[in-house]
JSON list of N, CA and C in Angstrom, two decimals:
[
{"chain": "A", "resi": 1, "resn": "UNK", "atom": "N", "xyz": [38.62, -46.02, 38.14]},
{"chain": "A", "resi": 1, "resn": "UNK", "atom": "CA", "xyz": [37.55, -46.97, 37.98]},
{"chain": "A", "resi": 1, "resn": "UNK", "atom": "C", "xyz": [38.42, -47.52, 36.82]},
{"chain": "A", "resi": 2, "resn": "UNK", "atom": "N", "xyz": [38.11, -49.03, 36.72]},
{"chain": "A", "resi": 2, "resn": "UNK", "atom": "CA", "xyz": [38.53, -49.91, 35.60]},
{"chain": "A", "resi": 2, "resn": "UNK", "atom": "C", "xyz": [37.88, -50.38, 34.86]},
{"chain": "A", "resi": 3, "resn": "UNK", "atom": "N", "xyz": [37.59, -51.18, 33.76]},
{"chain": "A", "resi": 3, "resn": "UNK", "atom": "CA", "xyz": [36.79, -51.94, 32.78]},
{"chain": "A", "resi": 3, "resn": "UNK", "atom": "C", "xyz": [37.63, -53.16, 32.55]},
{"chain": "A", "resi": 4, "resn": "UNK", "atom": "N", "xyz": [36.63, -54.15, 32.66]},
{"chain": "A", "resi": 4, "resn": "UNK", "atom": "CA", "xyz": [37.31, -55.75, 32.27]},
{"chain": "A", "resi": 4, "resn": "UNK", "atom": "C", "xyz": [36.57, -56.38, 31.40]},
{"chain": "A", "resi": 5, "resn": "UNK", "atom": "N", "xyz": [36.75, -57.47, 30.71]},
{"chain": "A", "resi": 5, "resn": "UNK", "atom": "CA", "xyz": [35.96, -57.98, 29.98]},
{"chain": "A", "resi": 5, "resn": "UNK", "atom": "C", "xyz": [35.91, -59.11, 30.76]},
{"chain": "A", "resi": 6, "resn": "UNK", "atom": "N", "xyz": [34.69, -59.67, 31.07]},
{"chain": "A", "resi": 6, "resn": "UNK", "atom": "CA", "xyz": [34.70, -61.24, 31.70]},
{"chain": "A", "resi": 6, "resn": "UNK", "atom": "C", "xyz": [33.97, -62.45, 30.79]},
{"chain": "A", "resi": 7, "resn": "UNK", "atom": "N", "xyz": [34.06, -63.37, 30.89]},
{"chain": "A", "resi": 7, "resn": "UNK", "atom": "CA", "xyz": [33.31, -64.09, 30.74]},
{"chain": "A", "resi": 7, "resn": "UNK", "atom": "C", "xyz": [32.94, -65.51, 31.72]},
{"chain": "A", "resi": 8, "resn": "UNK", "atom": "N", "xyz": [31.30, -65.91, 31.94]},
{"chain": "A", "resi": 8, "resn": "UNK", "atom": "CA", "xyz": [30.74, -66.40, 33.29]},
{"chain": "A", "resi": 8, "resn": "UNK", "atom": "C", "xyz": [29.91, -67.86, 32.47]},
{"chain": "A", "resi": 9, "resn": "UNK", "atom": "N", "xyz": [29.96, -68.64, 33.03]},
{"chain": "A", "resi": 9, "resn": "UNK", "atom": "CA", "xyz": [29.03, -69.43, 32.72]},
{"chain": "A", "resi": 9, "resn": "UNK", "atom": "C", "xyz": [27.66, -69.43, 33.85]},
{"chain": "A", "resi": 10, "resn": "UNK", "atom": "N", "xyz": [26.78, -69.44, 33.01]},
{"chain": "A", "resi": 10, "resn": "UNK", "atom": "CA", "xyz": [25.68, -69.60, 33.93]},
{"chain": "A", "resi": 10, "resn": "UNK", "atom": "C", "xyz": [24.66, -70.57, 34.04]},
{"chain": "A", "resi": 11, "resn": "UNK", "atom": "N", "xyz": [23.99, -71.53, 35.01]},
{"chain": "A", "resi": 11, "resn": "UNK", "atom": "CA", "xyz": [23.06, -72.89, 34.75]},
{"chain": "A", "resi": 11, "resn": "UNK", "atom": "C", "xyz": [21.84, -71.69, 34.21]},
{"chain": "A", "resi": 12, "resn": "UNK", "atom": "N", "xyz": [21.21, -72.78, 33.23]},
{"chain": "A", "resi": 12, "resn": "UNK", "atom": "CA", "xyz": [19.87, -72.27, 32.65]},
{"chain": "A", "resi": 12, "resn": "UNK", "atom": "C", "xyz": [19.13, -72.31, 33.95]},
{"chain": "A", "resi": 13, "resn": "UNK", "atom": "N", "xyz": [17.99, -71.58, 33.76]},
{"chain": "A", "resi": 13, "resn": "UNK", "atom": "CA", "xyz": [17.08, -71.38, 34.88]},
{"chain": "A", "resi": 13, "resn": "UNK", "atom": "C", "xyz": [15.40, -72.07, 34.43]},
{"chain": "A", "resi": 14, "resn": "UNK", "atom": "N", "xyz": [14.40, -71.74, 34.92]},
{"chain": "A", "resi": 14, "resn": "UNK", "atom": "CA", "xyz": [13.29, -72.60, 34.64]},
{"chain": "A", "resi": 14, "resn": "UNK", "atom": "C", "xyz": [12.30, -71.26, 33.72]},
{"chain": "A", "resi": 15, "resn": "UNK", "atom": "N", "xyz": [12.51, -70.20, 34.37]},
{"chain": "A", "resi": 15, "resn": "UNK", "atom": "CA", "xyz": [12.14, -68.96, 33.59]},
{"chain": "A", "resi": 15, "resn": "UNK", "atom": "C", "xyz": [13.33, -67.96, 32.99]},
{"chain": "A", "resi": 16, "resn": "UNK", "atom": "N", "xyz": [12.74, -66.85, 32.34]},
{"chain": "A", "resi": 16, "resn": "UNK", "atom": "CA", "xyz": [13.49, -66.03, 31.86]},
{"chain": "A", "resi": 16, "resn": "UNK", "atom": "C", "xyz": [14.00, -64.95, 32.43]},
{"chain": "A", "resi": 17, "resn": "UNK", "atom": "N", "xyz": [12.81, -64.65, 33.32]},
{"chain": "A", "resi": 17, "resn": "UNK", "atom": "CA", "xyz": [12.99, -63.96, 35.06]},
{"chain": "A", "resi": 17, "resn": "UNK", "atom": "C", "xyz": [14.34, -64.71, 35.92]},
{"chain": "A", "resi": 18, "resn": "UNK", "atom": "N", "xyz": [14.25, -65.71, 36.39]},
{"chain": "A", "resi": 18, "resn": "UNK", "atom": "CA", "xyz": [15.06, -66.50, 36.74]},
{"chain": "A", "resi": 18, "resn": "UNK", "atom": "C", "xyz": [16.47, -66.42, 36.15]},
{"chain": "A", "resi": 19, "resn": "UNK", "atom": "N", "xyz": [16.60, -66.69, 35.26]},
{"chain": "A", "resi": 19, "resn": "UNK", "atom": "CA", "xyz": [17.84, -66.77, 34.03]},
{"chain": "A", "resi": 19, "resn": "UNK", "atom": "C", "xyz": [18.53, -65.07, 34.11]},
{"chain": "A", "resi": 20, "resn": "UNK", "atom": "N", "xyz": [17.82, -64.16, 34.47]},
{"chain": "A", "resi": 20, "resn": "UNK", "atom": "CA", "xyz": [18.10, -62.76, 34.31]},
{"chain": "A", "resi": 20, "resn": "UNK", "atom": "C", "xyz": [18.85, -62.52, 35.46]},
{"chain": "A", "resi": 21, "resn": "UNK", "atom": "N", "xyz": [18.21, -62.69, 36.87]},
{"chain": "A", "resi": 21, "resn": "UNK", "atom": "CA", "xyz": [18.50, -62.51, 37.87]},
{"chain": "A", "resi": 21, "resn": "UNK", "atom": "C", "xyz": [19.64, -63.43, 38.23]},
{"chain": "A", "resi": 22, "resn": "UNK", "atom": "N", "xyz": [19.55, -64.69, 38.12]},
{"chain": "A", "resi": 22, "resn": "UNK", "atom": "CA", "xyz": [21.18, -65.47, 37.55]},
{"chain": "A", "resi": 22, "resn": "UNK", "atom": "C", "xyz": [22.48, -64.97, 37.42]},
{"chain": "A", "resi": 23, "resn": "UNK", "atom": "N", "xyz": [22.08, -64.04, 35.73]},
{"chain": "A", "resi": 23, "resn": "UNK", "atom": "CA", "xyz": [23.02, -63.74, 35.37]},
{"chain": "A", "resi": 23, "resn": "UNK", "atom": "C", "xyz": [23.79, -62.40, 36.31]},
{"chain": "A", "resi": 24, "resn": "UNK", "atom": "N", "xyz": [22.85, -61.33, 36.43]},
{"chain": "A", "resi": 24, "resn": "UNK", "atom": "CA", "xyz": [22.87, -60.18, 37.03]},
{"chain": "A", "resi": 24, "resn": "UNK", "atom": "C", "xyz": [23.61, -60.39, 38.42]},
{"chain": "A", "resi": 25, "resn": "UNK", "atom": "N", "xyz": [23.38, -61.41, 39.01]},
{"chain": "A", "resi": 25, "resn": "UNK", "atom": "CA", "xyz": [23.85, -61.72, 40.61]},
{"chain": "A", "resi": 25, "resn": "UNK", "atom": "C", "xyz": [25.41, -62.03, 39.98]},
{"chain": "A", "resi": 26, "resn": "UNK", "atom": "N", "xyz": [25.56, -63.18, 39.20]},
{"chain": "A", "resi": 26, "resn": "UNK", "atom": "CA", "xyz": [27.11, -63.51, 38.99]},
{"chain": "A", "resi": 26, "resn": "UNK", "atom": "C", "xyz": [27.62, -62.44, 38.28]},
{"chain": "A", "resi": 27, "resn": "UNK", "atom": "N", "xyz": [27.17, -61.51, 37.55]},
{"chain": "A", "resi": 27, "resn": "UNK", "atom": "CA", "xyz": [28.14, -60.40, 37.06]},
{"chain": "A", "resi": 27, "resn": "UNK", "atom": "C", "xyz": [28.27, -59.52, 38.21]},
{"chain": "A", "resi": 28, "resn": "UNK", "atom": "N", "xyz": [27.54, -58.91, 38.75]},
{"chain": "A", "resi": 28, "resn": "UNK", "atom": "CA", "xyz": [27.82, -58.15, 40.26]},
{"chain": "A", "resi": 28, "resn": "UNK", "atom": "C", "xyz": [28.98, -58.50, 41.38]},
{"chain": "A", "resi": 29, "resn": "UNK", "atom": "N", "xyz": [29.00, -59.70, 41.37]},
{"chain": "A", "resi": 29, "resn": "UNK", "atom": "CA", "xyz": [30.16, -60.10, 42.12]},
{"chain": "A", "resi": 29, "resn": "UNK", "atom": "C", "xyz": [31.62, -60.06, 41.39]},
{"chain": "A", "resi": 30, "resn": "UNK", "atom": "N", "xyz": [31.61, -59.51, 40.01]},
{"chain": "A", "resi": 30, "resn": "UNK", "atom": "CA", "xyz": [32.82, -59.23, 39.36]},
{"chain": "A", "resi": 30, "resn": "UNK", "atom": "C", "xyz": [32.86, -57.97, 39.20]},
{"chain": "A", "resi": 31, "resn": "UNK", "atom": "N", "xyz": [31.97, -56.49, 39.44]},
{"chain": "A", "resi": 31, "resn": "UNK", "atom": "CA", "xyz": [31.94, -55.13, 39.39]},
{"chain": "A", "resi": 31, "resn": "UNK", "atom": "C", "xyz": [30.35, -54.95, 38.57]},
{"chain": "A", "resi": 32, "resn": "UNK", "atom": "N", "xyz": [30.58, -53.57, 38.41]},
{"chain": "A", "resi": 32, "resn": "UNK", "atom": "CA", "xyz": [29.05, -52.93, 37.89]},
{"chain": "A", "resi": 32, "resn": "UNK", "atom": "C", "xyz": [29.43, -53.24, 36.18]},
{"chain": "A", "resi": 33, "resn": "UNK", "atom": "N", "xyz": [28.22, -53.96, 35.94]},
{"chain": "A", "resi": 33, "resn": "UNK", "atom": "CA", "xyz": [28.04, -54.33, 34.48]},
{"chain": "A", "resi": 33, "resn": "UNK", "atom": "C", "xyz": [27.71, -53.02, 34.14]},
{"chain": "A", "resi": 34, "resn": "UNK", "atom": "N", "xyz": [28.22, -52.78, 32.35]},
{"chain": "A", "resi": 34, "resn": "UNK", "atom": "CA", "xyz": [28.02, -51.88, 31.86]},
{"chain": "A", "resi": 34, "resn": "UNK", "atom": "C", "xyz": [27.22, -52.66, 30.36]},
{"chain": "A", "resi": 35, "resn": "UNK", "atom": "N", "xyz": [27.64, -53.56, 29.92]},
{"chain": "A", "resi": 35, "resn": "UNK", "atom": "CA", "xyz": [26.66, -54.59, 29.03]},
{"chain": "A", "resi": 35, "resn": "UNK", "atom": "C", "xyz": [27.15, -55.92, 28.74]},
{"chain": "A", "resi": 36, "resn": "UNK", "atom": "N", "xyz": [26.49, -56.57, 28.63]},
{"chain": "A", "resi": 36, "resn": "UNK", "atom": "CA", "xyz": [26.66, -58.04, 28.72]},
{"chain": "A", "resi": 36, "resn": "UNK", "atom": "C", "xyz": [25.22, -58.88, 27.69]},
{"chain": "A", "resi": 37, "resn": "UNK", "atom": "N", "xyz": [25.97, -60.01, 27.13]},
{"chain": "A", "resi": 37, "resn": "UNK", "atom": "CA", "xyz": [25.29, -60.60, 26.48]},
{"chain": "A", "resi": 37, "resn": "UNK", "atom": "C", "xyz": [25.59, -62.36, 26.37]},
{"chain": "A", "resi": 38, "resn": "UNK", "atom": "N", "xyz": [24.57, -62.95, 26.15]},
{"chain": "A", "resi": 38, "resn": "UNK", "atom": "CA", "xyz": [24.27, -64.44, 26.23]},
{"chain": "A", "resi": 38, "resn": "UNK", "atom": "C", "xyz": [25.07, -64.81, 24.99]},
{"chain": "A", "resi": 39, "resn": "UNK", "atom": "N", "xyz": [26.22, -65.53, 25.24]},
{"chain": "A", "resi": 39, "resn": "UNK", "atom": "CA", "xyz": [26.90, -65.61, 23.57]},
{"chain": "A", "resi": 39, "resn": "UNK", "atom": "C", "xyz": [27.08, -66.96, 23.17]},
{"chain": "A", "resi": 40, "resn": "UNK", "atom": "N", "xyz": [26.65, -68.51, 24.10]},
{"chain": "A", "resi": 40, "resn": "UNK", "atom": "CA", "xyz": [26.63, -69.49, 23.35]},
{"chain": "A", "resi": 40, "resn": "UNK", "atom": "C", "xyz": [25.40, -70.02, 24.51]},
{"chain": "A", "resi": 41, "resn": "UNK", "atom": "N", "xyz": [24.71, -71.36, 24.26]},
{"chain": "A", "resi": 41, "resn": "UNK", "atom": "CA", "xyz": [24.04, -71.84, 25.04]},
{"chain": "A", "resi": 41, "resn": "UNK", "atom": "C", "xyz": [24.60, -73.57, 24.86]},
{"chain": "A", "resi": 42, "resn": "UNK", "atom": "N", "xyz": [24.71, -74.34, 26.11]},
{"chain": "A", "resi": 42, "resn": "UNK", "atom": "CA", "xyz": [24.86, -75.78, 25.70]},
{"chain": "A", "resi": 42, "resn": "UNK", "atom": "C", "xyz": [24.03, -76.42, 26.43]},
{"chain": "A", "resi": 43, "resn": "UNK", "atom": "N", "xyz": [22.72, -77.09, 25.58]},
{"chain": "A", "resi": 43, "resn": "UNK", "atom": "CA", "xyz": [21.35, -77.46, 25.90]},
{"chain": "A", "resi": 43, "resn": "UNK", "atom": "C", "xyz": [21.87, -78.92, 26.92]},
{"chain": "A", "resi": 44, "resn": "UNK", "atom": "N", "xyz": [22.71, -79.57, 26.52]},
{"chain": "A", "resi": 44, "resn": "UNK", "atom": "CA", "xyz": [23.10, -80.80, 27.17]},
{"chain": "A", "resi": 44, "resn": "UNK", "atom": "C", "xyz": [23.13, -80.49, 28.70]},
{"chain": "A", "resi": 45, "resn": "UNK", "atom": "N", "xyz": [24.53, -79.63, 28.81]},
{"chain": "A", "resi": 45, "resn": "UNK", "atom": "CA", "xyz": [24.73, -79.26, 30.37]},
{"chain": "A", "resi": 45, "resn": "UNK", "atom": "C", "xyz": [24.14, -78.20, 30.97]},
{"chain": "A", "resi": 46, "resn": "UNK", "atom": "N", "xyz": [23.02, -77.79, 30.41]},
{"chain": "A", "resi": 46, "resn": "UNK", "atom": "CA", "xyz": [21.91, -76.96, 30.64]},
{"chain": "A", "resi": 46, "resn": "UNK", "atom": "C", "xyz": [22.79, -75.33, 31.29]},
{"chain": "A", "resi": 47, "resn": "UNK", "atom": "N", "xyz": [24.05, -74.88, 30.46]},
{"chain": "A", "resi": 47, "resn": "UNK", "atom": "CA", "xyz": [24.65, -73.73, 30.78]},
{"chain": "A", "resi": 47, "resn": "UNK", "atom": "C", "xyz": [24.74, -72.97, 29.99]},
{"chain": "A", "resi": 48, "resn": "UNK", "atom": "N", "xyz": [24.86, -71.20, 29.91]},
{"chain": "A", "resi": 48, "resn": "UNK", "atom": "CA", "xyz": [24.66, -70.56, 29.51]},
{"chain": "A", "resi": 48, "resn": "UNK", "atom": "C", "xyz": [26.41, -70.07, 29.50]},
{"chain": "A", "resi": 49, "resn": "UNK", "atom": "N", "xyz": [26.86, -69.45, 28.37]},
{"chain": "A", "resi": 49, "resn": "UNK", "atom": "CA", "xyz": [27.76, -68.62, 28.59]},
{"chain": "A", "resi": 49, "resn": "UNK", "atom": "C", "xyz": [27.60, -66.95, 28.20]},
{"chain": "A", "resi": 50, "resn": "UNK", "atom": "N", "xyz": [28.23, -66.38, 29.43]},
{"chain": "A", "resi": 50, "resn": "UNK", "atom": "CA", "xyz": [27.84, -64.87, 29.20]},
{"chain": "A", "resi": 50, "resn": "UNK", "atom": "C", "xyz": [29.03, -64.12, 29.12]},
{"chain": "A", "resi": 51, "resn": "UNK", "atom": "N", "xyz": [29.46, -63.10, 28.51]},
{"chain": "A", "resi": 51, "resn": "UNK", "atom": "CA", "xyz": [30.36, -62.24, 28.15]},
{"chain": "A", "resi": 51, "resn": "UNK", "atom": "C", "xyz": [29.82, -60.62, 28.58]},
{"chain": "A", "resi": 52, "resn": "UNK", "atom": "N", "xyz": [30.74, -59.96, 29.32]},
{"chain": "A", "resi": 52, "resn": "UNK", "atom": "CA", "xyz": [30.16, -58.92, 29.84]},
{"chain": "A", "resi": 52, "resn": "UNK", "atom": "C", "xyz": [31.48, -57.96, 30.03]},
{"chain": "A", "resi": 53, "resn": "UNK", "atom": "N", "xyz": [31.10, -56.58, 30.19]},
{"chain": "A", "resi": 53, "resn": "UNK", "atom": "CA", "xyz": [32.16, -55.68, 30.36]},
{"chain": "A", "resi": 53, "resn": "UNK", "atom": "C", "xyz": [31.60, -55.33, 31.48]},
{"chain": "A", "resi": 54, "resn": "UNK", "atom": "N", "xyz": [32.37, -54.74, 32.70]},
{"chain": "A", "resi": 54, "resn": "UNK", "atom": "CA", "xyz": [32.05, -54.57, 33.77]},
{"chain": "A", "resi": 54, "resn": "UNK", "atom": "C", "xyz": [33.11, -53.22, 34.39]},
{"chain": "A", "resi": 55, "resn": "UNK", "atom": "N", "xyz": [32.99, -52.79, 35.38]},
{"chain": "A", "resi": 55, "resn": "UNK", "atom": "CA", "xyz": [33.95, -51.58, 36.00]},
{"chain": "A", "resi": 55, "resn": "UNK", "atom": "C", "xyz": [34.01, -51.72, 37.56]},
{"chain": "A", "resi": 56, "resn": "UNK", "atom": "N", "xyz": [34.93, -51.87, 37.62]},
{"chain": "A", "resi": 56, "resn": "UNK", "atom": "CA", "xyz": [35.36, -51.63, 39.15]},
{"chain": "A", "resi": 56, "resn": "UNK", "atom": "C", "xyz": [36.32, -50.35, 39.67]},
{"chain": "A", "resi": 57, "resn": "UNK", "atom": "N", "xyz": [35.97, -49.88, 40.80]},
{"chain": "A", "resi": 57, "resn": "UNK", "atom": "CA", "xyz": [36.50, -48.90, 41.49]},
{"chain": "A", "resi": 57, "resn": "UNK", "atom": "C", "xyz": [38.01, -49.14, 41.77]},
{"chain": "A", "resi": 58, "resn": "UNK", "atom": "N", "xyz": [38.74, -49.01, 41.93]},
{"chain": "A", "resi": 58, "resn": "UNK", "atom": "CA", "xyz": [40.21, -49.01, 42.14]},
{"chain": "A", "resi": 58, "resn": "UNK", "atom": "C", "xyz": [40.30, -48.49, 43.63]},
{"chain": "A", "resi": 59, "resn": "UNK", "atom": "N", "xyz": [41.14, -49.27, 44.60]},
{"chain": "A", "resi": 59, "resn": "UNK", "atom": "CA", "xyz": [41.05, -48.80, 45.94]},
{"chain": "A", "resi": 59, "resn": "UNK", "atom": "C", "xyz": [42.61, -48.21, 46.08]}
]
């Protein structure tokens, strides 16, 4: 198992529930999220920056 620090840009959604689902979907593409945080929001471009630590299984 390996841990990675990643940064992802997520489109802002209409509701907090939809935003959470978008974040989880994007992070799951990279591995199993251990922790994550929204670190900045660009209101003009409607983007949120998410930083996360994920784990992946080495094959």
